[in-house]
Amino acid sequence: MKRSDKDTGKLILKKTSTYLKNSIMIFLLTIASLLYGVLFFGKFIQENNKNFMENDNVHVIQISGKTADNEYSQLNNTDYNNIKKMEVIKKDAVAEIVFYQFVGAINSDTDEPIILIGVDSKYSDYICQQQMEDGVYYTAEPIEGRKLSLNLPVVQSDKDGNLISEDDITIEYELRNAMQSESESAVLGMRDTIDHIQEVFVTQNTLLDILKRVKMVEPQVDHITDDVEKNNVSISEIYIYVEDVYHVDECAKALLGQGYYLDYTFKSFDSLSNSLKQSSIFFTILIVLLLLTSQINVFLAFHSYLRMQQKDIGILKFYGFSEKRLYNIYKKNIDYIFLFCFLTLSLYLLILGVAIDIDNKWKIIPTMFAGVIAILFILRIFILKIGLKRIVTKEVLYLVKDTKEFE
């Protein structure tokens, strides 16, 4: 009997309508196109994240000066403290990095000027390839030797109280070529350096110690002050690192409102991010619509095919085939068609996985594989429960009569 059911199933399968075959092929092509589209869009999103969302430069706002009463002025410690107290900065910023710049050092070996920049060591990750230590010079330039000696003027007061320098001292520290390159550093990549003048970075503690040794700062002072007239120190820049890239514009507008001169990578990032969001929403809606359309088309094709089979089903029921037996025969044929679809799409996914270069693709492909299984499973359930089951439970006379329109 099982052999008879198998032969019957094969005979029924051979009578599959051209419309159903074409509908299945269109369905497969549609799903294949959607799978490729999802991977392509995923690659686009990843590239977008690398270039924009995960790019540290996008998170950084550089503050280089300010205006008050239509006059430009350099930054000072008061500005630094005021910026840190701003509500939007306290809410969105994770780092406020100030660069204290000291002018007056001379390279002992080359007699060339050196600009010392003091940075809080807790922000080492933003500018250096290692944790910055006190008593070390850091540079990105390839300077030979492991030591760097700097000549610095020793400041003294004359009888009238004026600051003079008749002597200098040499301060030698270990030199490490550990500064990040401009492409690696969100902060250094935004700076405008002075041509032919080398910059050397030190911790704020080291800079303060140097200032004390050249008598530009009193021994009891425990923090750097920006006073160009007294100690040749100024704040050259302040950098704000905003954690959420979508809040960069908000922070920038608040700083501009306070009169600060700014530079940041995407001054119109809101419009860019909105465009990317709209593209994602549009692509998602398009995928859903195409998926629903293709599934409805296949369901209608199967429904039409089963209606055309009603006469055969009626004849088989007349010859003693039970509803369960007929249901199983047609179910096996439908399962065979879905197995063909599953294997075809699985092979296509594997080919896509090899052909398309995308990060974490062997995590994405299994997710898409699970999506294909879910789509085919849901469609199969609808066809079996709504299409096949309703037809095989009808009476013989109804089945034969109802199919005259297909003769």
PDB file of N, CA and C in Angstrom, residues 17-18 20 29 59 82 84-85 112 122 124 138 154 192 260 266 268 275 337 392:
ATOM      1  N   SER A  17       1.163  22.123 -12.140  1.00  0.00           N
ATOM      2  CA  SER A  17       0.887  23.121 -13.178  1.00  0.00           C
ATOM      3  C   SER A  17       2.100  24.000 -13.446  1.00  0.00           C
ATOM      4  N   THR A  18       2.164  24.485 -14.676  1.00  0.00           N
ATOM      5  CA  THR A  18       3.242  25.409 -15.057  1.00  0.00           C
ATOM      6  C   THR A  18       3.179  26.686 -14.232  1.00  0.00           C
ATOM      7  N   LEU A  20       2.273  26.990 -11.110  1.00  0.00           N
ATOM      8  CA  LEU A  20       2.874  26.742  -9.804  1.00  0.00           C
ATOM      9  C   LEU A  20       4.393  26.706  -9.917  1.00  0.00           C
ATOM     10  N   LEU A  29      13.713  33.368  -6.733  1.00  0.00           N
ATOM     11  CA  LEU A  29      14.495  34.509  -7.209  1.00  0.00           C
ATOM     12  C   LEU A  29      14.297  35.723  -6.303  1.00  0.00           C
ATOM     13  N   HIS A  59      33.480  61.965  17.030  1.00  0.00           N
ATOM     14  CA  HIS A  59      33.049  62.214  18.409  1.00  0.00           C
ATOM     15  C   HIS A  59      33.710  63.443  19.037  1.00  0.00           C
ATOM     16  N   ASN A  82      34.382  76.453  33.030  1.00  0.00           N
ATOM     17  CA  ASN A  82      33.016  76.775  32.608  1.00  0.00           C
ATOM     18  C   ASN A  82      32.469  75.734  31.637  1.00  0.00           C
ATOM     19  N   LYS A  84      33.324  72.570  31.439  1.00  0.00           N
ATOM     20  CA  LYS A  84      33.019  71.333  32.176  1.00  0.00           C
ATOM     21  C   LYS A  84      31.706  71.430  32.953  1.00  0.00           C
ATOM     22  N   LYS A  85      31.315  72.655  33.318  1.00  0.00           N
ATOM     23  CA  LYS A  85      30.091  72.840  34.104  1.00  0.00           C
ATOM     24  C   LYS A  85      28.826  72.930  33.242  1.00  0.00           C
ATOM     25  N   GLU A 112      67.217  73.547  18.142  1.00  0.00           N
ATOM     26  CA  GLU A 112      65.930  73.866  17.527  1.00  0.00           C
ATOM     27  C   GLU A 112      64.870  74.040  18.625  1.00  0.00           C
ATOM     28  N   LYS A 122      45.310  60.872  32.587  1.00  0.00           N
ATOM     29  CA  LYS A 122      44.122  59.998  32.550  1.00  0.00           C
ATOM     30  C   LYS A 122      43.496  59.964  31.162  1.00  0.00           C
ATOM     31  N   SER A 124      45.371  59.554  28.431  1.00  0.00           N
ATOM     32  CA  SER A 124      46.436  58.995  27.592  1.00  0.00           C
ATOM     33  C   SER A 124      45.887  58.238  26.386  1.00  0.00           C
ATOM     34  N   TYR A 138      57.255  62.368  25.211  1.00  0.00           N
ATOM     35  CA  TYR A 138      56.577  61.552  24.198  1.00  0.00           C
ATOM     36  C   TYR A 138      56.513  62.321  22.882  1.00  0.00           C
ATOM     37  N   VAL A 154      65.999  79.898  33.032  1.00  0.00           N
ATOM     38  CA  VAL A 154      65.628  80.031  34.438  1.00  0.00           C
ATOM     39  C   VAL A 154      65.208  81.476  34.679  1.00  0.00           C
ATOM     40  N   ASP A 192      46.225  71.566  14.135  1.00  0.00           N
ATOM     41  CA  ASP A 192      47.068  72.287  13.180  1.00  0.00           C
ATOM     42  C   ASP A 192      48.400  72.556  13.862  1.00  0.00           C
ATOM     43  N   TYR A 260      32.520  80.212  21.623  1.00  0.00           N
ATOM     44  CA  TYR A 260      33.768  79.475  21.393  1.00  0.00           C
ATOM     45  C   TYR A 260      33.964  79.161  19.910  1.00  0.00           C
ATOM     46  N   PHE A 266      31.936  66.486  11.530  1.00  0.00           N
ATOM     47  CA  PHE A 266      30.666  66.565  10.817  1.00  0.00           C
ATOM     48  C   PHE A 266      29.790  67.649  11.425  1.00  0.00           C
ATOM     49  N   SER A 268      27.336  68.920   9.993  1.00  0.00           N
ATOM     50  CA  SER A 268      25.939  68.676   9.597  1.00  0.00           C
ATOM     51  C   SER A 268      25.606  67.205   9.784  1.00  0.00           C
ATOM     52  N   SER A 275      19.416  60.899   7.234  1.00  0.00           N
ATOM     53  CA  SER A 275      19.352  60.251   5.924  1.00  0.00           C
ATOM     54  C   SER A 275      19.627  58.758   6.042  1.00  0.00           C
ATOM     55  N   ILE A 337       8.574  19.880  -2.529  1.00  0.00           N
ATOM     56  CA  ILE A 337       8.775  21.181  -3.161  1.00  0.00           C
ATOM     57  C   ILE A 337       9.493  22.137  -2.197  1.00  0.00           C
ATOM     58  N   VAL A 392      -9.285  18.411   1.071  1.00  0.00           N
ATOM     59  CA  VAL A 392      -9.423  16.956   1.226  1.00  0.00           C
ATOM     60  C   VAL A 392     -10.589  16.572   2.138  1.00  0.00           C
TER      61      VAL A 392
END
